[in-house]
Coordinates of C-alpha atoms and ligand atoms in Angstrom, one line a residue:
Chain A
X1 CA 19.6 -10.0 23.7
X2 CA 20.1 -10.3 19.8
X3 CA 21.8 -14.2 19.3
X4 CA 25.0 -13.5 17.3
X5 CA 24.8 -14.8 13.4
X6 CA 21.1 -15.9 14.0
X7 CA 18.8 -13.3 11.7
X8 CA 17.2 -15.2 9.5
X9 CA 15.1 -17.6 11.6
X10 CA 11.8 -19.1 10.2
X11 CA 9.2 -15.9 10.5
X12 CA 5.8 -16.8 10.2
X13 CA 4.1 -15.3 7.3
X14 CA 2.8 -11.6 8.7
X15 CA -0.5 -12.3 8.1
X16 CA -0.5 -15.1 10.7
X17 CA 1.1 -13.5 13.1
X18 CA -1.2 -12.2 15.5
X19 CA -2.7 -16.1 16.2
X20 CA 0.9 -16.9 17.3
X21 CA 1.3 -16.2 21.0
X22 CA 4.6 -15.4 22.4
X23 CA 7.9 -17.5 22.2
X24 CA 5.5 -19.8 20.2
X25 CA 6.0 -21.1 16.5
X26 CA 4.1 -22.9 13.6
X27 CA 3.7 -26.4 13.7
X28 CA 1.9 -28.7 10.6
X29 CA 1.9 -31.5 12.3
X30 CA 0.6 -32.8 15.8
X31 CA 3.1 -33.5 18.4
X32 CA 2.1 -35.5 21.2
X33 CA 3.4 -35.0 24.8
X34 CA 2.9 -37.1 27.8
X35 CA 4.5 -38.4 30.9
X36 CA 4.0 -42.2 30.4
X37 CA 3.2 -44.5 28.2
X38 CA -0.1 -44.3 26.4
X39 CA -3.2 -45.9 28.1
X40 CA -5.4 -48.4 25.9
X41 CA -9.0 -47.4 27.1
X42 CA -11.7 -49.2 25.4
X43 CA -15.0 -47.3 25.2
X44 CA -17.1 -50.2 27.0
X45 CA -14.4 -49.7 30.1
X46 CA -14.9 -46.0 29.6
X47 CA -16.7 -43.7 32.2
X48 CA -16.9 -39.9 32.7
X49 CA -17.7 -38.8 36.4
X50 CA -18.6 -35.3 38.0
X51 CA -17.5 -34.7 41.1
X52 CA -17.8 -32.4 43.9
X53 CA -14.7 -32.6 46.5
X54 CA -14.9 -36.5 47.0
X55 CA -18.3 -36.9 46.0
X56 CA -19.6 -38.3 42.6
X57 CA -22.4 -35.4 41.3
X58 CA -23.1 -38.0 38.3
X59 CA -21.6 -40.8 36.3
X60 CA -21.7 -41.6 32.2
X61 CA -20.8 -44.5 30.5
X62 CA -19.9 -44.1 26.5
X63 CA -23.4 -44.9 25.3
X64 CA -24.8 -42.2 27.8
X65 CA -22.1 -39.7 27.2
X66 CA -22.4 -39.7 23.4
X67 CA -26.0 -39.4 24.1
X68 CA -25.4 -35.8 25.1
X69 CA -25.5 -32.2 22.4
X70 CA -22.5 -32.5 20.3
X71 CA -20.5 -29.3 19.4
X72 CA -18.0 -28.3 17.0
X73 CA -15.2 -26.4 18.0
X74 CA -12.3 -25.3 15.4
X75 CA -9.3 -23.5 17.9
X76 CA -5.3 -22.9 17.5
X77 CA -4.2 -24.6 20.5
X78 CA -0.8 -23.9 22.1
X79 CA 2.1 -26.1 23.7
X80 CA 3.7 -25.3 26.4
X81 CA 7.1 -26.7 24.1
X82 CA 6.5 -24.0 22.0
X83 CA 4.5 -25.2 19.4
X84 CA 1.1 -23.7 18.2
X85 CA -1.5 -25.3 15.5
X86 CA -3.8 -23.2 13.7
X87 CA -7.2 -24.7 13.3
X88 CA -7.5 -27.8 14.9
X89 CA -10.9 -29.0 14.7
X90 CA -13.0 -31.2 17.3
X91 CA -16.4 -32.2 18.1
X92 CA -17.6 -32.9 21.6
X93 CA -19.7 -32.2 24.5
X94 CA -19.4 -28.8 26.1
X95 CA -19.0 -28.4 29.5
X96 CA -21.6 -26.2 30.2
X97 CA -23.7 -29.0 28.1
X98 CA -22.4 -31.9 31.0
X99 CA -23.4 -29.5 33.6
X100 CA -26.6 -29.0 32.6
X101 CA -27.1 -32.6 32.1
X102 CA -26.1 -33.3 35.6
X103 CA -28.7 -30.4 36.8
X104 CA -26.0 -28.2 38.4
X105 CA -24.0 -25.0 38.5
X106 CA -20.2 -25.1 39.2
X107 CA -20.6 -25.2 43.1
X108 CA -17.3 -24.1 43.2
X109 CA -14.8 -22.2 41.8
X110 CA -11.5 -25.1 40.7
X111 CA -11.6 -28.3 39.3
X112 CA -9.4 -30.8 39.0
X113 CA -9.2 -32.7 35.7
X114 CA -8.7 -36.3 35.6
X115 CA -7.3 -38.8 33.8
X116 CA -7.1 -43.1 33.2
X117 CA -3.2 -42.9 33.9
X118 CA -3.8 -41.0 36.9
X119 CA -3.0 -37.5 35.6
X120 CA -4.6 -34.5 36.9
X121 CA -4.5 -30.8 36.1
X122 CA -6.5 -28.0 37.5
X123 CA -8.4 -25.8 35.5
X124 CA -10.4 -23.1 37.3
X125 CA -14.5 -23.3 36.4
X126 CA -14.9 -20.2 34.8
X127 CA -12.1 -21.3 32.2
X128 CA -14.6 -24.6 31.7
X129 CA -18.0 -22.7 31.1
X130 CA -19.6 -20.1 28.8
X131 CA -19.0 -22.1 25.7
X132 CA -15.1 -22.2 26.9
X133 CA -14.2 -25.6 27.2
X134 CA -15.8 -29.1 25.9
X135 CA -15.1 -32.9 26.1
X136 CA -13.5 -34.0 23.0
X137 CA -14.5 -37.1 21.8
X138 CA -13.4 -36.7 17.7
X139 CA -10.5 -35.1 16.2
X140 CA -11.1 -34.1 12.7
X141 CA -14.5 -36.0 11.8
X142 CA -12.8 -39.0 13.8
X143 CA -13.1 -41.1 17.2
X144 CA -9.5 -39.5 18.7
X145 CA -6.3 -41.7 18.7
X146 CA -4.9 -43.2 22.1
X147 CA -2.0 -41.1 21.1
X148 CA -3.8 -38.1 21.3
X149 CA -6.1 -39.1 24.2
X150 CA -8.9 -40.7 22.7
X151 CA -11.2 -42.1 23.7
X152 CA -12.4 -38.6 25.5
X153 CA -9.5 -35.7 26.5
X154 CA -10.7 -32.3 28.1
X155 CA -10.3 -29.3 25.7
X156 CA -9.5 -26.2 26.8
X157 CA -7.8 -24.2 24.0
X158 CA -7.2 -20.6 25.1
X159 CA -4.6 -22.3 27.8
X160 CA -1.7 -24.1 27.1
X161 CA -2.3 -27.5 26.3
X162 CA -1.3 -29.8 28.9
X163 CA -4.9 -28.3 30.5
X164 CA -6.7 -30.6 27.8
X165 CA -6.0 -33.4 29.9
X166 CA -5.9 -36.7 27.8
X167 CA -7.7 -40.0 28.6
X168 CA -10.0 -37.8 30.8
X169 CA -12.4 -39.9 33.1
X170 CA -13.6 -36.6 35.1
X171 CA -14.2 -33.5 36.6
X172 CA -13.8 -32.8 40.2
X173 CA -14.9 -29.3 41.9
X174 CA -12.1 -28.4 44.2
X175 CA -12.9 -25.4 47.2
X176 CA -9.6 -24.3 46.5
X177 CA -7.2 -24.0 43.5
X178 CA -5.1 -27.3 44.0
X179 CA -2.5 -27.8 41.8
X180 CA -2.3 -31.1 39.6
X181 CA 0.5 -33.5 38.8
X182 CA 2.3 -31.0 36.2
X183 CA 1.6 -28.1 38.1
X184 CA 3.5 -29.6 41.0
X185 CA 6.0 -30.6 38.9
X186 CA 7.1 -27.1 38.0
X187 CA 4.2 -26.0 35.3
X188 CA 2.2 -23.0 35.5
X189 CA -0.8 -22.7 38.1
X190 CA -2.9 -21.2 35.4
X191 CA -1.4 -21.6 32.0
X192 CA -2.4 -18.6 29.5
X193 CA -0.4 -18.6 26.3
X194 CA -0.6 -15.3 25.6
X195 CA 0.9 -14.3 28.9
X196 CA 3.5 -16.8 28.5
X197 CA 3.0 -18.8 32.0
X198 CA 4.8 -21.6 31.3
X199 CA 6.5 -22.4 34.2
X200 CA 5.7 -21.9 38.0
X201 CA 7.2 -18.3 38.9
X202 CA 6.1 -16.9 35.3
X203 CA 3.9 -13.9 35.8
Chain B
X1 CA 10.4 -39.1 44.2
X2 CA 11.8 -36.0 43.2
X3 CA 9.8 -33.1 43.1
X4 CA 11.1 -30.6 41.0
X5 CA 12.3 -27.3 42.6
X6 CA 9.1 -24.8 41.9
X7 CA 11.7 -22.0 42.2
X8 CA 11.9 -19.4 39.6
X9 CA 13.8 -20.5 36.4
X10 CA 14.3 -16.8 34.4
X11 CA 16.2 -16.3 31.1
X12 CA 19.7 -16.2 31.5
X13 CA 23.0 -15.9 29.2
X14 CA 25.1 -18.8 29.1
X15 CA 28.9 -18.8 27.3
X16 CA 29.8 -21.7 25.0
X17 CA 32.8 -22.8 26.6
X18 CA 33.7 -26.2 24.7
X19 CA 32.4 -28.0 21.7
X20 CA 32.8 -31.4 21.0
X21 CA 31.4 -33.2 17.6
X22 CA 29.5 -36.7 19.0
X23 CA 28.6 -38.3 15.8
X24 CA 28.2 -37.0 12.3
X25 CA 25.0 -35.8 13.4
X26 CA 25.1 -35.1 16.8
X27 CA 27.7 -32.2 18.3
X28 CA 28.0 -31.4 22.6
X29 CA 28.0 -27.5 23.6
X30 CA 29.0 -27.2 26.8
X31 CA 27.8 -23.6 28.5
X32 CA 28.8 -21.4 31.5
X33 CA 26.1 -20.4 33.1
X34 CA 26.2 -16.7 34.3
X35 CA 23.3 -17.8 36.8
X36 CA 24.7 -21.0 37.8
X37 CA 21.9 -23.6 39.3
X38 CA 21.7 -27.5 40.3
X39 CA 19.6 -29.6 38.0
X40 CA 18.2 -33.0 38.2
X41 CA 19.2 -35.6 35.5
X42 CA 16.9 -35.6 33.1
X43 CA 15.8 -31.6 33.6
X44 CA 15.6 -29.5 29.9
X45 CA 16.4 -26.3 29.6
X46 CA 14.4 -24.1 26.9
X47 CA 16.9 -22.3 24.2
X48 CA 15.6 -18.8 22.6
X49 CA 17.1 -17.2 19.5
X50 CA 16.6 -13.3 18.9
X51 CA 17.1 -11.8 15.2
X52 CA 18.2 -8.1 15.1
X53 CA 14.3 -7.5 14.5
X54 CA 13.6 -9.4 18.0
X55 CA 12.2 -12.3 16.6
X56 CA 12.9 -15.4 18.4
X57 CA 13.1 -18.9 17.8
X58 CA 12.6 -21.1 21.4
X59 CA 13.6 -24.9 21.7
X60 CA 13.9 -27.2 24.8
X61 CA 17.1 -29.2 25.2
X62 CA 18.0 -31.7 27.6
X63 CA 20.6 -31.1 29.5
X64 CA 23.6 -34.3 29.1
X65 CA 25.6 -33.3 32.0
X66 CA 25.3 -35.0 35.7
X67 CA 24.0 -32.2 38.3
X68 CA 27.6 -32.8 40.0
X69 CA 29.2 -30.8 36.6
X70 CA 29.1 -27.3 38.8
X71 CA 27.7 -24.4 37.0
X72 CA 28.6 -25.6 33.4
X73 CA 25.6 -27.8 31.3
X74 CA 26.1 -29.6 28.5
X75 CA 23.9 -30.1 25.4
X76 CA 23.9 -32.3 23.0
X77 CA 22.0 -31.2 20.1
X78 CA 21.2 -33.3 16.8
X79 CA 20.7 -31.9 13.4
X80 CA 18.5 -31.6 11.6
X81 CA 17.8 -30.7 8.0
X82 CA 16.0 -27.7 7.6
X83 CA 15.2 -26.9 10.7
X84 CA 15.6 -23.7 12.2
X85 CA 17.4 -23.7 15.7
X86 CA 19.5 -26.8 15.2
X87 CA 21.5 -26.3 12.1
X88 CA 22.4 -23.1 13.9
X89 CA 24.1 -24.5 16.3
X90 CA 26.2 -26.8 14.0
X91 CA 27.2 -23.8 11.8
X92 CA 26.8 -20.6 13.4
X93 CA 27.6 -21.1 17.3
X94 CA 31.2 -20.8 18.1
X95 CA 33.1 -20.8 21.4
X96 CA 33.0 -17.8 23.1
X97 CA 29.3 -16.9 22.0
X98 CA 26.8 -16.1 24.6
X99 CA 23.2 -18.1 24.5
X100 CA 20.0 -17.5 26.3
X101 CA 18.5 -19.8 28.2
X102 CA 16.5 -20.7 31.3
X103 CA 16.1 -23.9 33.2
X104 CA 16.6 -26.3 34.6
X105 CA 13.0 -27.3 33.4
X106 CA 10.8 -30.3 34.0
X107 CA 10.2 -32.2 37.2
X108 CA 9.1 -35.9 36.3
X109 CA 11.1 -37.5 33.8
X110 CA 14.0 -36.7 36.5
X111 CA 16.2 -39.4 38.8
X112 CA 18.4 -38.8 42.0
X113 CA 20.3 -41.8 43.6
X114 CA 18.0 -41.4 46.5
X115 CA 15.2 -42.2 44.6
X116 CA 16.6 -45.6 44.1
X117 CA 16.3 -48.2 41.9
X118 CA 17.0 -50.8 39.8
X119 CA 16.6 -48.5 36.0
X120 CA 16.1 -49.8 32.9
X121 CA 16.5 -46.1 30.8
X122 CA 15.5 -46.9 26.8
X123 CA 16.8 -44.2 24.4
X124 CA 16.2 -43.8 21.2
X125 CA 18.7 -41.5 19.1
X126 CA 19.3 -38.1 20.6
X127 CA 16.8 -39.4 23.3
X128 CA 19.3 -40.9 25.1
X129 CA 20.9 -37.5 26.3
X130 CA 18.9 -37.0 29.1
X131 CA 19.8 -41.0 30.3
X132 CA 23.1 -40.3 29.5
X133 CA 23.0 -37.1 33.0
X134 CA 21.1 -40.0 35.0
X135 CA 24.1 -42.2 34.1
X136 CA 26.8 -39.6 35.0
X137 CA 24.8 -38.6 38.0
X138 CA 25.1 -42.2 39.1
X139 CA 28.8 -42.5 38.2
X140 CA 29.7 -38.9 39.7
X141 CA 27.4 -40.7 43.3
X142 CA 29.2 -43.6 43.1
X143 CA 26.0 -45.3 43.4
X144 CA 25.3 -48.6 43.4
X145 CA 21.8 -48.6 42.0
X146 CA 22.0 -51.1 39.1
X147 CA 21.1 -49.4 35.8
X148 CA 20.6 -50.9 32.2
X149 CA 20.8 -48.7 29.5
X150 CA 19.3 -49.8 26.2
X151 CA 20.0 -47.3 23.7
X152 CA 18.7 -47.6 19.9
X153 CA 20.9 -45.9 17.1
X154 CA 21.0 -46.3 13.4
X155 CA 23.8 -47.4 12.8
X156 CA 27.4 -47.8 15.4
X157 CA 29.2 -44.3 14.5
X158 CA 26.0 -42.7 15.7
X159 CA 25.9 -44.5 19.3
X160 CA 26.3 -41.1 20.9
X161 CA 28.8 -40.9 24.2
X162 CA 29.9 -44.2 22.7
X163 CA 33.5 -44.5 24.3
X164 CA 32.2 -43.2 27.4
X165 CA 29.4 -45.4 27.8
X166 CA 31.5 -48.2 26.6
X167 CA 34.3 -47.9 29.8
X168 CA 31.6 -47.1 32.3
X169 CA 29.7 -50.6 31.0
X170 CA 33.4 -52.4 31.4
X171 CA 33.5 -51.6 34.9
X172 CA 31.5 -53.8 35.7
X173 CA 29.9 -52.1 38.8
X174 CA 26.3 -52.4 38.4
X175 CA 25.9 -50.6 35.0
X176 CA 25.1 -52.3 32.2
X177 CA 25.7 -51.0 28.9
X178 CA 23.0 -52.3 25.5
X179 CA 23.4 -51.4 22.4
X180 CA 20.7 -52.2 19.1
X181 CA 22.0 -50.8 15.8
X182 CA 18.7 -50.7 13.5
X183 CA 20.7 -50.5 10.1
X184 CA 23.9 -52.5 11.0
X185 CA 25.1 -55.6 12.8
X186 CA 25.6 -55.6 16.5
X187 CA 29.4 -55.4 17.0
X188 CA 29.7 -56.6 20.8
X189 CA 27.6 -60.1 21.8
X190 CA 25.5 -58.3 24.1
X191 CA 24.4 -56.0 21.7
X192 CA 21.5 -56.3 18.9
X193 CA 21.0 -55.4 15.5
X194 CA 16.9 -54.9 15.2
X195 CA 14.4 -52.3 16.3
X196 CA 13.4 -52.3 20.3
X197 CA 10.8 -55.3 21.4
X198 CA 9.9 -56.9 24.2
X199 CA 12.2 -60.0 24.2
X200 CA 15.1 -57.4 23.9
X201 CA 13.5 -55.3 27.0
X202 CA 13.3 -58.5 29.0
X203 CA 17.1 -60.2 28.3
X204 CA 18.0 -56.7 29.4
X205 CA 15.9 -56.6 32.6
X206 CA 17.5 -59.8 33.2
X207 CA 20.8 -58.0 33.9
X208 CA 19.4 -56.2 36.3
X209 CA 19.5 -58.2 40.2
X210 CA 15.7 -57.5 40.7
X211 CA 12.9 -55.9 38.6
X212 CA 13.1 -52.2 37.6
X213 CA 11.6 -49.9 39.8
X214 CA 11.5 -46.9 37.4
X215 CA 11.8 -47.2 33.5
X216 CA 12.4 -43.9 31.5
X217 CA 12.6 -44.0 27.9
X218 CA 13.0 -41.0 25.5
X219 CA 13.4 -39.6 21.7
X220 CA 11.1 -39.5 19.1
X221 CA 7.2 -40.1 19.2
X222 CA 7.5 -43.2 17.4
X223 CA 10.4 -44.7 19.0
X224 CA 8.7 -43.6 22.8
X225 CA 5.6 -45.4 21.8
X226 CA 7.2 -48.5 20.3
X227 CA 9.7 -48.6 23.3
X228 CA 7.0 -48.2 25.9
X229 CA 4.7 -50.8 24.5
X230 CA 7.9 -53.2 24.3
X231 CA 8.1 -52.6 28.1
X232 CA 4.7 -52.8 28.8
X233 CA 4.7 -56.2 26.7
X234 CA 7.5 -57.5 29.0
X235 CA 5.4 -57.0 32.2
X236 CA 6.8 -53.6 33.4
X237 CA 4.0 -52.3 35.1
X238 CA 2.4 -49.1 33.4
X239 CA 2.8 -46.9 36.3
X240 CA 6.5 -47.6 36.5
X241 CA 7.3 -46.0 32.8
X242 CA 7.9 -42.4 32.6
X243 CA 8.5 -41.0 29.0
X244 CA 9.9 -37.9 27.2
X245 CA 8.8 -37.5 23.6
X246 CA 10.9 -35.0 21.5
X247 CA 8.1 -34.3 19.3
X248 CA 7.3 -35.4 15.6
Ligands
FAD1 C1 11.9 -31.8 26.5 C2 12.6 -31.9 25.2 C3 14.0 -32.2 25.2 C4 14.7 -32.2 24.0 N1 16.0 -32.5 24.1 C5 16.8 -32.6 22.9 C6 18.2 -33.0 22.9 O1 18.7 -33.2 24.0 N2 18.8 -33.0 21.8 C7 18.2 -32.7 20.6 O2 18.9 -32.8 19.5 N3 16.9 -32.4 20.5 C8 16.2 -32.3 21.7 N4 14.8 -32.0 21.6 C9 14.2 -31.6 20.3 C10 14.5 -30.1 20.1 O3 13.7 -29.3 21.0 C11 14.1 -29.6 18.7 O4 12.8 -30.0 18.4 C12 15.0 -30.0 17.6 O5 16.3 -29.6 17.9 C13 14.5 -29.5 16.2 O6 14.5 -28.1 16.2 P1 14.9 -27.3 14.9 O7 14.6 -25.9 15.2 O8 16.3 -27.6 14.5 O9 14.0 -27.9 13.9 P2 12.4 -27.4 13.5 O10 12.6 -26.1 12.8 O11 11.7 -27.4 14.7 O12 12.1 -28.5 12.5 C14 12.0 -29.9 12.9 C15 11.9 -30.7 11.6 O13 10.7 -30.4 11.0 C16 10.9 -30.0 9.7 N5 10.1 -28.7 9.5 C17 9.6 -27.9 10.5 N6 8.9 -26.9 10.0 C18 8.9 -27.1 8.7 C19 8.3 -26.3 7.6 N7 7.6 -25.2 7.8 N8 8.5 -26.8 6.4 C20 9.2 -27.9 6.2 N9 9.8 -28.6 7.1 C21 9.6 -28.2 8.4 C22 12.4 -29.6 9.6 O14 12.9 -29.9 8.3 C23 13.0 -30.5 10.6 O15 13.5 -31.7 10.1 C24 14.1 -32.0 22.8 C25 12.7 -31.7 22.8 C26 12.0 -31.6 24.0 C27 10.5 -31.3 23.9

């Protein structure tokens, strides 16, 4: 339905166009979203665990976890408020990386995400592996603001962004594709941008 | 707690059916819905433009209106300077136009009388529209949850739903109305005249016959983090603060 006396609208330039997914638009600066306020977590508090259902696969402090192959990783990520941002860059430890680490293969195929505050979100493995998917630990050269979920969030650009769980603390193998705290709240199970599943019901 | 309704929430057209200027700033659209559905205060709905050449311009706004308003939502939409949806609203958007839209969005940063309470809701700006449903919603319930409202504007001709908010606070039944004007003096004794802390959080739990049970506190990333911390640094526990940040 054309909007009556709306035609002029702020188009992206052409050239960009193809990066921005659907019902998405150009944002400069970096918005921050979340359901609470924003956890403090100091690095010596910090901890990442691997689980499988309820049991821990392996634990790493911040030493140990910094300890692991760093990788850069430059994406346009996507909000599910309809924002996207060309070219944000990070540097962290892949998944496939923490797996290896740990001496394992995805034993299953979902995982729950979690975070400090008590935030989950489920991402399914495949969408973690192959180079997919890494822990964040900077943002731009830099240790990653609390704001944006520093000390360590989950990156997992191709979906929309409430899958990079902030103030991650782990990784849980699920048999089954559970939904986490946005998803039962009314998100999309799966997330992709580009297919516009926002909300639960979207194709 | 509420969970929100995981039902399907597709793009509808909604009429304008009433505008109503707030502040300088601020201006209330209140649409028909031509799918009508129930909300919970503090839901969104998502907003998308289409140009003759189909492109579209999306935004979420939060819907003002209690769930008890019966097929008609109102937003309340701020603007701003060159941006791209709102300024279309303020000067484009007359009565009688038809909007898409699809919603009722969002299931956490929602309240329902059942879930209880005592609230203290903290808005910032246009951040208090969402506050402002729960508020209704409580009125429309006659509920006798006890609710503090502390809500943060520039200056006192842009305390949005002022006169509203005002009578409701002046019946004394449980809901208790603070203002804090950053850029002038306060104008009523319980009111302030500073940005949001925690003494100010605290002097307003104190209205409140027991400790909050829920806080929820919304507007802009700044003022959510500021007001959060001010909570958090009058003992509300973390888990007990649910936020909505309308972005930059
Ligand atoms: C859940 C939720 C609920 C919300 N509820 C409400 C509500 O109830 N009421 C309300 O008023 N708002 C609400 N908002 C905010 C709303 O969605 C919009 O973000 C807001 O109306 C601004 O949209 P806009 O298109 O007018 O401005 P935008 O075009 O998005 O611009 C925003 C600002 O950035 C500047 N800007 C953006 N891009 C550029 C550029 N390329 N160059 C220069 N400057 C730029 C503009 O000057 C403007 O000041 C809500 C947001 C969320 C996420």
């Amino acid at each position: 339905m054309v909007t009556r006396g709306f035609s002029s609208g702020r188009r992206p330039p052409t050239d960009t166009d193809a990066r921005i997914p659907p019902g998405q638009y150009l944002e400069q600066g970096f918005p921050v979203l979340s359901a609470g306020p924003t956890p403090r977590v100091r690095t010596e508090d910090w901890s990442f665990t691997l689980k499988h259902g309820p049991r821990p696969i392996k634990k790493w402090n911040w030493t140990e976890f910094n300890a692991l192959p760093l990788t850069r990783m430059t994406r346009d990520i996507h909000c599910v408020t309809a924002w996207t941002k060309f070219d944000t860059a990070w540097q962290g430890v892949l998944v496939d990386d923490i797996l290896a680490d740990a001496g394992i293969e995805p034993p299953t195929a979902f995982t729950l995400a979690h975070s400090f505050d008590g935030y989950s979100t489920n991402v399914p493995a495949k969408d973690l592996v192959a180079g997919k998917a890494m822990v964040a630990l900077l943002y731009e050269g830099k240790p990653i603001t609390p704001d944006h979920g520093g000390p360590a969030r989950l990156l997992v650009p191709h979906l929309y962004f409430w899958k990079s769980a902030k103030w991650l603390n782990g990784v849980q193998f699920t048999e089954r594709d559970e939904p986490g705290f946005w998803e039962l709240r009314g998100y999309h199970i799966y997330g992709d941008p580009w297919r516009e599943q926002r909300y639960s019901g979207d194709p | 707690m509420s969970e929100a309704a995981t039902a399907q929430s597709p793009w509808q057209t909604a009429k304008i059916i009433r505008i109503e200027k707030r502040t300088p700033r601020v201006t209330s659209f209140v649409f028909k819905l031509s799918r009508p559905f129930v909300h919970q205060a503090g839901q969104h709905v998502d907003v998308r433009l289409t140009a003759p050449d189909g492109y579209q311009a999306r935004r979420s706004y939060s819907i003002a209106s209690a769930p008890e308003s019966g097929g008609t939502i109102e937003l309340a939409i701020e603007r701003l300077e060159d941006g791209e949806v709102s300024p279309f609203f303020h000067e484009v958007a007359v009565v009688g136009d038809e909007i898409e839209l699809r919603g009722p969005l969002g299931g956490h940063f929602v309240w329902s009388d059942s879930d209880g309470g005592p609230l203290i809701l903290v808005g910032g700006g246009s951040g208090v529209v969402p506050l402002m449903a729960m508020v209704r919603h409580r009125t429309a319930r006659k509920s006798s949850v006890s609710v503090a409202l502390v809500f943060s504007a520039r200056i006192w001709d842009e305390v949005i739903f002022r006169d509203e908010l005002i009578k409701l606070d002046d019946r004394r039944d449980g809901f208790d109305l603070v203002l804090t004007l950053t850029r002038e003096a306060a104008r009523r004794p319980e009111d302030y005249s500073r940005r949001i802390d925690a003494q100010m959080m605290m002097q307003s739990m104190a209205r409140l016959p027991e400790p909050p049970r829920l806080a929820f506190v919304c507007g802009s990333n700044a003022f959510v983090s500021a007001a959060a911390q001010a909570l958090i640094d009058a003992d509300v526990p973390p888990g007990l603060i649910r936020t909505e940040r309308y972005g930059v």
